Amino acid sequence: VPTSRSHPGSARGALTGRGRRADRPSRSLMISSCERSPSSAGGARSRSRSGTVARALSTETNSSMSGSLANARDPAFAPLRYEIVQGALVRWSAEQPEGPHPPTAVLIHGILGSRRNLLSFAKRLAQAFPSWQFVLVDLRCHGQTASMPSPPGGQHSVTSAARDVLGTLNALKIYPHSLIGHSFGGKVAMSMVHQFGKRLPRPVQVWVLDTVPGDVWCEAGDHPRDTIEHCRTIAMPVPTRKFLVDSLVGAGFTLEGAQWMTTNLTPCSSDSFPDAPDGALTWTFDLPGIVQMYKSYEETDLWPMLETPPDGLEVDFVRAERSAFVWADADVARMTDTGARVHFLRDASHWVHIDNPEGLLEILAPSFGAMDRTQQPARKFA
């Protein structure tokens, strides 16, 4: 995929940058992914380790294609690994340096997760609102970002994670219309707008899925802090996924949670584990970094952002019926007093996008339909 050279700028630049996009072939749904690598010498094009790959998905075929990423003038310098899911009508967006651009939502996963957790829901959104595109990222210390040659450095916190996402959007020259964050990702989304300042160049909708702005604590289920602490006791590599499941279940964690944790295992390399047996597995994530991130999640207070929001911001919270987190009545009242809305999602645990994706889509739909051309009434001509 052709790219050109530039560098991520400030948070404000991330929310105002613009770029061009080449025409794309006609498909019902398109997914683009990018992995960062050092640029080649002499001003040559930047390339990913295995190339920047775009796949066109439809009910008929799965095929490779060429063409530039949406608004991606400089994806090789994005600080995070990312993926873009596009609705069928995005290719009709008339993009010029002065705009307009396809309406864009950013989906941000939770602690111990990756962008894959939200991929199926992003596809569902793209099918429901085909004028939109959806950017998914692997946060610092998570997924493919954790194994980058030069992963994001510095302190691992909610604030730094938000800054990484802003830097990625800046590299892509994308200004998002909507931020959707699940759990830890919800605080990252709130921190993004908090860092931006008192005025947004245009309205932004933030969706916070099953977390609260301040103190977070669980009353039941697999507490993330306990999961992280137990994972620190497991020596890597492990021989099989079943070994990890047995260790977690034996320590009192649920079978479902233990099985989900196996999605964070990957075959270990001989460079890192020269004496490991064939088939041995290790973490995809940076566990010491995640320890810091979760501590920051518990301590980060984003009530000031909610109570003194920047102009142009709309914030909605989704509370799961079987949420493991405590939603105190006083906190809910405090949210609504600021003008935020709190939606109740039935038939869902903390994993709202998995347990009840249709119900979640119904809650989110009005904020997407307002900008989706397929939801607009047809214009009448005399």
CSV table of C-alpha atoms in Angstrom, one decimal:
chain,number,residue,atom,x,y,z
A,1,VAL,CA,0.0,0.0,0.0
A,2,PRO,CA,1.5,3.3,-1.0
A,3,THR,CA,2.3,5.6,2.0
A,4,SER,CA,4.1,8.9,2.3
A,5,ARG,CA,6.4,10.2,5.1
A,6,SER,CA,5.3,12.5,8.0
A,7,HIS,CA,5.3,12.3,11.7
A,8,PRO,CA,2.5,12.2,14.4
A,9,GLY,CA,1.8,15.5,15.9
A,10,SER,CA,0.0,16.8,18.9
A,11,ALA,CA,-3.4,15.7,20.2
A,12,ARG,CA,-5.0,18.6,18.4
A,13,GLY,CA,-3.3,17.6,15.2
A,14,ALA,CA,-4.8,14.1,15.5
A,15,LEU,CA,-8.3,15.6,15.6
A,16,THR,CA,-7.9,18.0,12.8
A,17,GLY,CA,-5.7,16.2,10.2
A,18,ARG,CA,-6.9,15.5,6.7
A,19,GLY,CA,-5.7,13.4,3.9
A,20,ARG,CA,-6.5,11.8,0.5
A,21,ARG,CA,-7.6,8.3,-0.3
A,22,ALA,CA,-7.3,6.4,-3.6
A,23,ASP,CA,-10.4,4.8,-5.1
A,24,ARG,CA,-11.2,1.3,-3.9
A,25,PRO,CA,-12.9,-1.7,-5.6
A,26,SER,CA,-16.5,-2.3,-5.0
A,27,ARG,CA,-17.2,-4.7,-2.1
A,28,SER,CA,-19.7,-4.9,0.7
A,29,LEU,CA,-17.2,-4.6,3.5
A,30,MET,CA,-13.5,-3.8,3.5
A,31,ILE,CA,-10.9,-4.4,6.2
A,32,SER,CA,-7.5,-2.8,6.2
A,33,SER,CA,-4.7,-3.5,8.6
A,34,CYS,CA,-1.3,-2.0,9.1
A,35,GLU,CA,1.9,-3.0,11.0
A,36,ARG,CA,4.5,-0.3,11.5
A,37,SER,CA,8.1,-0.8,10.4
A,38,PRO,CA,11.1,1.5,10.0
A,39,SER,CA,11.0,3.5,6.7
A,40,SER,CA,13.6,2.6,4.1
A,41,ALA,CA,16.4,5.0,3.2
A,42,GLY,CA,16.4,7.6,0.5
A,43,GLY,CA,12.8,8.7,0.9
A,44,ALA,CA,11.5,5.3,-0.3
A,45,ARG,CA,8.0,4.2,0.6
A,46,SER,CA,7.5,2.8,4.1
A,47,ARG,CA,6.3,-0.8,4.2
A,48,SER,CA,5.1,-3.1,7.0
A,49,ARG,CA,6.9,-6.2,8.0
A,50,SER,CA,4.6,-8.4,6.0
A,51,GLY,CA,3.1,-5.5,3.9
A,52,THR,CA,0.0,-3.5,4.6
A,53,VAL,CA,-2.8,-5.8,3.7
A,54,ALA,CA,-6.4,-4.9,2.8
A,55,ARG,CA,-9.0,-7.6,2.4
A,56,ALA,CA,-12.3,-7.2,0.8
A,57,LEU,CA,-15.0,-9.3,2.5
A,58,SER,CA,-18.3,-10.2,0.9
A,59,THR,CA,-20.6,-13.2,0.8
A,60,GLU,CA,-19.0,-14.3,-2.4
A,61,THR,CA,-15.3,-13.9,-2.1
A,62,ASN,CA,-12.3,-13.1,0.1
A,63,SER,CA,-9.7,-11.5,-2.1
A,64,SER,CA,-6.6,-9.2,-1.8
A,65,MET,CA,-6.6,-5.8,-3.2
A,66,SER,CA,-4.4,-2.8,-3.5
A,67,GLY,CA,-5.0,0.9,-2.8
A,68,SER,CA,-4.2,3.3,0.0
A,69,LEU,CA,-5.8,3.1,3.5
A,70,ALA,CA,-8.6,5.5,4.3
A,71,ASN,CA,-7.0,8.9,5.0
A,72,ALA,CA,-3.7,7.1,5.6
A,73,ARG,CA,-1.0,9.5,4.5
A,74,ASP,CA,1.5,8.1,7.0
A,75,PRO,CA,0.4,4.8,8.5
A,76,ALA,CA,3.9,3.5,8.9
A,77,PHE,CA,4.5,6.0,11.7
A,78,ALA,CA,1.4,5.2,13.7
A,79,PRO,CA,2.4,4.4,17.3
A,80,LEU,CA,-0.1,1.5,17.5
A,81,ARG,CA,-1.1,-1.5,15.4
A,82,TYR,CA,-4.5,-0.8,14.0
A,83,GLU,CA,-7.2,-2.1,11.6
A,84,ILE,CA,-9.9,-0.3,9.6
A,85,VAL,CA,-13.3,-1.8,8.8
A,86,GLN,CA,-15.2,0.1,6.1
A,87,GLY,CA,-18.9,0.0,5.1
A,88,ALA,CA,-19.8,-0.5,1.5
A,89,LEU,CA,-20.5,3.1,0.8
A,90,VAL,CA,-17.2,4.6,2.1
A,91,ARG,CA,-15.7,4.3,-1.4
A,92,TRP,CA,-18.3,6.9,-2.6
A,93,SER,CA,-17.0,9.5,-0.1
A,94,ALA,CA,-15.6,12.4,-2.1
A,95,GLU,CA,-12.4,13.0,-0.1
A,96,GLN,CA,-10.3,16.1,-0.8
A,97,PRO,CA,-7.7,17.9,1.4
A,98,GLU,CA,-10.5,20.2,2.5
A,99,GLY,CA,-12.9,17.3,3.1
A,100,PRO,CA,-15.4,15.9,3.5
A,101,HIS,CA,-14.3,12.6,5.0
A,102,PRO,CA,-16.1,9.4,5.8
A,103,PRO,CA,-17.7,9.5,9.3
A,104,THR,CA,-15.3,7.5,11.5
A,105,ALA,CA,-15.6,5.7,14.8
A,106,VAL,CA,-12.7,4.4,16.9
A,107,LEU,CA,-13.2,1.2,18.9
A,108,ILE,CA,-10.9,0.8,22.0
A,109,HIS,CA,-10.6,-2.6,23.8
A,110,GLY,CA,-10.3,-3.3,27.5
A,111,ILE,CA,-7.4,-4.5,29.7
A,112,LEU,CA,-5.9,-7.9,28.7
A,113,GLY,CA,-7.7,-7.6,25.4
A,114,SER,CA,-6.9,-6.7,21.8
A,115,ARG,CA,-8.6,-5.1,18.8
A,116,ARG,CA,-9.8,-8.6,17.8
A,117,ASN,CA,-12.2,-8.5,20.7
A,118,LEU,CA,-14.2,-5.8,19.0
A,119,LEU,CA,-13.7,-6.8,15.3
A,120,SER,CA,-17.0,-8.7,14.9
A,121,PHE,CA,-19.0,-5.9,16.4
A,122,ALA,CA,-17.2,-3.4,14.1
A,123,LYS,CA,-18.2,-5.5,11.1
A,124,ARG,CA,-21.8,-5.5,12.4
A,125,LEU,CA,-21.7,-1.7,12.7
A,126,ALA,CA,-20.2,-1.4,9.2
A,127,GLN,CA,-23.0,-3.5,7.7
A,128,ALA,CA,-25.7,-1.5,9.6
A,129,PHE,CA,-24.1,1.9,8.7
A,130,PRO,CA,-22.3,1.5,5.4
A,131,SER,CA,-21.2,5.1,5.1
A,132,TRP,CA,-19.0,4.7,8.2
A,133,GLN,CA,-15.5,3.4,8.7
A,134,PHE,CA,-14.3,1.9,12.0
A,135,VAL,CA,-10.7,2.1,13.3
A,136,LEU,CA,-9.7,-0.6,15.8
A,137,VAL,CA,-6.3,-0.4,17.7
A,138,ASP,CA,-4.2,-2.6,19.9
A,139,LEU,CA,-3.4,-0.5,22.9
A,140,ARG,CA,0.2,-0.2,24.3
A,141,CYS,CA,1.3,-3.5,25.9
A,142,HIS,CA,-1.5,-5.4,24.1
A,143,GLY,CA,-1.9,-7.4,21.0
A,144,GLN,CA,0.4,-6.8,18.0
A,145,THR,CA,1.5,-3.4,19.5
A,146,ALA,CA,3.3,-5.2,22.3
A,147,SER,CA,5.5,-7.0,19.8
A,148,MET,CA,6.4,-4.0,17.7
A,149,PRO,CA,10.1,-3.4,17.2
A,150,SER,CA,9.8,-0.1,19.0
A,151,PRO,CA,6.6,-0.2,21.1
A,152,PRO,CA,5.3,2.9,22.9
A,153,GLY,CA,7.5,3.7,25.8
A,154,GLY,CA,7.3,5.8,29.0
A,155,GLN,CA,4.8,5.3,31.8
A,156,HIS,CA,2.0,2.9,31.0
A,157,SER,CA,-1.2,4.6,32.0
A,158,VAL,CA,-4.7,5.6,30.8
A,159,THR,CA,-3.3,9.0,29.8
A,160,SER,CA,-0.4,7.6,27.8
A,161,ALA,CA,-2.7,5.0,26.1
A,162,ALA,CA,-5.0,7.8,25.1
A,163,ARG,CA,-2.1,9.8,23.7
A,164,ASP,CA,-1.1,6.7,21.6
A,165,VAL,CA,-4.5,6.6,20.1
A,166,LEU,CA,-4.4,10.3,19.3
A,167,GLY,CA,-1.0,9.8,17.7
A,168,THR,CA,-2.3,6.9,15.6
A,169,LEU,CA,-5.2,9.0,14.3
A,170,ASN,CA,-2.9,11.9,13.6
A,171,ALA,CA,-0.7,9.5,11.5
A,172,LEU,CA,-3.8,8.4,9.6
A,173,LYS,CA,-5.0,12.0,9.2
A,174,ILE,CA,-8.4,10.9,10.6
A,175,TYR,CA,-10.6,13.0,12.8
A,176,PRO,CA,-13.1,10.7,14.5
A,177,HIS,CA,-16.8,11.4,14.9
A,178,SER,CA,-17.3,8.8,17.6
A,179,LEU,CA,-15.1,7.0,20.2
A,180,ILE,CA,-16.3,3.7,21.6
A,181,GLY,CA,-14.4,2.3,24.6
A,182,HIS,CA,-15.0,-0.9,26.4
A,183,SER,CA,-14.1,-1.0,30.1
A,184,PHE,CA,-10.4,0.3,30.3
A,185,GLY,CA,-11.0,1.5,26.8
A,186,GLY,CA,-13.9,3.6,28.0
A,187,LYS,CA,-11.5,5.6,30.3
A,188,VAL,CA,-9.0,5.9,27.4
A,189,ALA,CA,-11.8,7.4,25.2
A,190,MET,CA,-12.7,9.9,27.9
A,191,SER,CA,-9.0,10.8,28.5
A,192,MET,CA,-8.6,11.5,24.7
A,193,VAL,CA,-11.2,14.3,24.8
A,194,HIS,CA,-9.9,15.4,28.2
A,195,GLN,CA,-6.4,15.9,26.7
A,196,PHE,CA,-7.7,17.8,23.7
A,197,GLY,CA,-8.9,20.9,25.6
A,198,LYS,CA,-12.0,23.0,26.0
A,199,ARG,CA,-13.2,23.1,22.4
A,200,LEU,CA,-13.5,20.4,19.8
A,201,PRO,CA,-13.3,21.4,16.1
A,202,ARG,CA,-16.6,19.6,15.6
A,203,PRO,CA,-19.0,17.5,17.7
A,204,VAL,CA,-17.7,14.2,19.0
A,205,GLN,CA,-19.8,11.3,20.5
A,206,VAL,CA,-18.1,9.2,23.2
A,207,TRP,CA,-19.6,5.8,24.1
A,208,VAL,CA,-18.4,4.3,27.4
A,209,LEU,CA,-19.2,0.6,27.6
A,210,ASP,CA,-19.6,-0.7,31.2
A,211,THR,CA,-17.2,1.4,33.2
A,212,VAL,CA,-17.5,4.6,35.2
A,213,PRO,CA,-15.5,7.8,35.3
A,214,GLY,CA,-14.0,7.4,38.7
A,215,ASP,CA,-13.2,4.5,41.1
A,216,VAL,CA,-13.9,1.1,39.6
A,217,TRP,CA,-14.4,-2.0,41.7
A,218,CYS,CA,-16.1,-5.4,41.2
A,219,GLU,CA,-18.6,-7.1,43.3
A,220,ALA,CA,-18.5,-10.4,41.6
A,221,GLY,CA,-16.8,-12.4,38.8
A,222,ASP,CA,-13.2,-12.5,37.7
A,223,HIS,CA,-11.7,-9.3,38.9
A,224,PRO,CA,-9.1,-8.0,36.4
A,225,ARG,CA,-6.6,-7.2,39.2
A,226,ASP,CA,-6.8,-10.8,40.5
A,227,THR,CA,-6.5,-12.2,37.0
A,228,ILE,CA,-3.4,-10.1,36.4
A,229,GLU,CA,-1.8,-11.0,39.7
A,230,HIS,CA,-2.4,-14.7,39.1
A,231,CYS,CA,-1.0,-14.5,35.6
A,232,ARG,CA,2.2,-13.0,37.1
A,233,THR,CA,2.7,-16.3,39.0
A,234,ILE,CA,2.6,-18.5,35.8
A,235,ALA,CA,6.0,-19.1,34.4
A,236,MET,CA,6.3,-18.7,30.7
A,237,PRO,CA,6.2,-20.5,28.3
A,238,VAL,CA,3.4,-22.9,29.0
A,239,PRO,CA,3.1,-26.2,27.2
A,240,THR,CA,-0.6,-25.9,26.1
A,241,ARG,CA,-3.6,-23.7,26.3
A,242,LYS,CA,-5.2,-26.3,28.6
A,243,PHE,CA,-2.3,-25.8,31.1
A,244,LEU,CA,-3.3,-22.1,31.4
A,245,VAL,CA,-7.1,-22.9,31.7
A,246,ASP,CA,-6.4,-25.5,34.4
A,247,SER,CA,-4.2,-23.0,36.3
A,248,LEU,CA,-6.8,-20.3,36.3
A,249,VAL,CA,-9.8,-22.5,37.1
A,250,GLY,CA,-7.8,-24.2,39.9
A,251,ALA,CA,-7.2,-20.7,41.4
A,252,GLY,CA,-11.0,-20.1,41.4
A,253,PHE,CA,-11.5,-18.2,38.1
A,254,THR,CA,-14.4,-19.0,35.9
A,255,LEU,CA,-14.0,-21.5,33.0
A,256,GLU,CA,-15.2,-18.9,30.5
A,257,GLY,CA,-12.7,-16.3,31.7
A,258,ALA,CA,-9.9,-18.8,31.7
A,259,GLN,CA,-10.7,-19.9,28.1
A,260,TRP,CA,-10.8,-16.2,27.0
A,261,MET,CA,-7.4,-15.7,28.5
A,262,THR,CA,-6.0,-18.3,26.1
A,263,THR,CA,-6.6,-15.9,23.3
A,264,ASN,CA,-3.7,-14.0,24.7
A,265,LEU,CA,-1.2,-16.9,24.0
A,266,THR,CA,1.0,-17.2,21.0
A,267,PRO,CA,3.7,-19.6,19.9
A,268,CYS,CA,7.0,-18.6,21.6
A,269,SER,CA,10.0,-17.8,19.5
A,270,SER,CA,13.3,-19.6,19.8
A,271,ASP,CA,15.0,-16.3,20.3
A,272,SER,CA,13.1,-15.5,23.5
A,273,PHE,CA,12.9,-19.1,24.7
A,274,PRO,CA,15.7,-21.2,23.1
A,275,ASP,CA,15.0,-24.2,25.3
A,276,ALA,CA,11.3,-24.2,24.9
A,277,PRO,CA,9.7,-27.5,23.7
A,278,ASP,CA,7.8,-27.5,20.4
A,279,GLY,CA,4.3,-26.0,20.6
A,280,ALA,CA,5.1,-24.0,23.8
A,281,LEU,CA,3.2,-20.8,24.2
A,282,THR,CA,3.7,-17.4,25.8
A,283,TRP,CA,1.8,-14.1,26.3
A,284,THR,CA,1.1,-11.8,23.4
A,285,PHE,CA,1.0,-8.9,25.9
A,286,ASP,CA,3.5,-7.1,28.0
A,287,LEU,CA,2.4,-8.3,31.5
A,288,PRO,CA,4.6,-5.9,33.6
A,289,GLY,CA,3.2,-3.0,31.5
A,290,ILE,CA,-0.3,-4.1,32.0
A,291,VAL,CA,0.2,-4.2,35.7
A,292,GLN,CA,0.9,-0.4,35.5
A,293,MET,CA,-2.0,0.2,33.2
A,294,TYR,CA,-4.6,-1.4,35.4
A,295,LYS,CA,-3.3,0.4,38.5
A,296,SER,CA,-3.7,3.6,36.5
A,297,TYR,CA,-7.2,2.6,35.4
A,298,GLU,CA,-8.3,2.2,39.0
A,299,GLU,CA,-6.7,5.5,40.1
A,300,THR,CA,-7.6,7.7,37.1
A,301,ASP,CA,-10.4,10.2,37.8
A,302,LEU,CA,-12.2,11.5,34.8
A,303,TRP,CA,-15.1,13.1,36.6
A,304,PRO,CA,-13.5,16.6,35.8
A,305,MET,CA,-13.8,15.9,32.1
A,306,LEU,CA,-17.4,14.9,32.5
A,307,GLU,CA,-18.3,17.8,34.7
A,308,THR,CA,-16.5,20.4,32.6
A,309,PRO,CA,-16.6,18.9,29.1
A,310,PRO,CA,-15.2,20.5,26.0
A,311,ASP,CA,-17.7,22.2,23.7
A,312,GLY,CA,-19.2,19.8,21.2
A,313,LEU,CA,-18.9,16.6,23.3
A,314,GLU,CA,-21.7,14.1,23.9
A,315,VAL,CA,-21.1,11.3,26.4
A,316,ASP,CA,-23.2,8.2,26.8
A,317,PHE,CA,-22.6,5.3,29.2
A,318,VAL,CA,-23.9,1.7,28.7
A,319,ARG,CA,-24.5,-0.3,31.9
A,320,ALA,CA,-24.7,-4.0,31.6
A,321,GLU,CA,-27.5,-5.8,33.4
A,322,ARG,CA,-25.0,-8.3,34.9
A,323,SER,CA,-22.2,-5.8,35.2
A,324,ALA,CA,-19.4,-7.0,37.5
A,325,PHE,CA,-18.7,-3.3,38.3
A,326,VAL,CA,-20.5,-1.4,41.0
A,327,TRP,CA,-22.8,1.4,39.6
A,328,ALA,CA,-23.6,3.4,42.7
A,329,ASP,CA,-26.9,5.3,42.5
A,330,ALA,CA,-25.0,8.4,43.5
A,331,ASP,CA,-22.6,8.0,40.6
A,332,VAL,CA,-25.4,7.4,38.1
A,333,ALA,CA,-27.1,10.5,39.3
A,334,ARG,CA,-23.9,12.5,39.1
A,335,MET,CA,-23.4,11.3,35.5
A,336,THR,CA,-26.9,12.4,34.4
A,337,ASP,CA,-26.5,15.7,36.2
A,338,THR,CA,-23.7,16.5,33.8
A,339,GLY,CA,-25.9,15.9,30.8
A,340,ALA,CA,-24.5,12.4,30.1
A,341,ARG,CA,-27.0,9.6,29.4
A,342,VAL,CA,-26.9,6.1,31.0
A,343,HIS,CA,-28.4,3.3,29.0
A,344,PHE,CA,-29.3,-0.1,30.5
A,345,LEU,CA,-28.4,-3.1,28.4
A,346,ARG,CA,-30.4,-6.2,29.3
A,347,ASP,CA,-29.2,-9.8,28.9
A,348,ALA,CA,-25.5,-8.8,29.1
A,349,SER,CA,-22.6,-9.2,31.4
A,350,HIS,CA,-19.5,-7.0,31.2
A,351,TRP,CA,-18.9,-8.3,27.7
A,352,VAL,CA,-21.7,-6.3,26.3
A,353,HIS,CA,-20.6,-6.6,22.6
A,354,ILE,CA,-20.6,-10.4,22.9
A,355,ASP,CA,-23.5,-11.1,25.1
A,356,ASN,CA,-26.1,-8.8,23.4
A,357,PRO,CA,-24.6,-7.3,20.3
A,358,GLU,CA,-28.1,-6.6,18.8
A,359,GLY,CA,-29.2,-4.8,21.9
A,360,LEU,CA,-26.0,-2.8,22.0
A,361,LEU,CA,-26.3,-1.9,18.3
A,362,GLU,CA,-29.9,-0.7,19.0
A,363,ILE,CA,-28.6,1.6,21.8
A,364,LEU,CA,-25.8,3.0,19.7
A,365,ALA,CA,-27.7,3.3,16.4
A,366,PRO,CA,-29.2,6.8,16.7
A,367,SER,CA,-25.7,8.3,17.0
A,368,PHE,CA,-24.6,6.6,13.8
A,369,GLY,CA,-27.8,6.9,11.8
A,370,ALA,CA,-27.8,10.7,12.0
A,371,MET,CA,-24.7,10.8,9.8
A,372,ASP,CA,-25.3,7.6,7.7
A,373,ARG,CA,-26.5,8.4,4.2
A,374,THR,CA,-28.6,5.2,4.0
A,375,GLN,CA,-30.5,6.5,7.0
A,376,GLN,CA,-31.3,9.9,5.5
A,377,PRO,CA,-34.6,10.6,3.7
A,378,ALA,CA,-34.2,10.9,-0.1
A,379,ARG,CA,-34.1,14.4,-1.5
A,380,LYS,CA,-37.0,15.4,-3.8
A,381,PHE,CA,-36.3,17.2,-7.0
A,382,ALA,CA,-38.8,19.3,-8.8
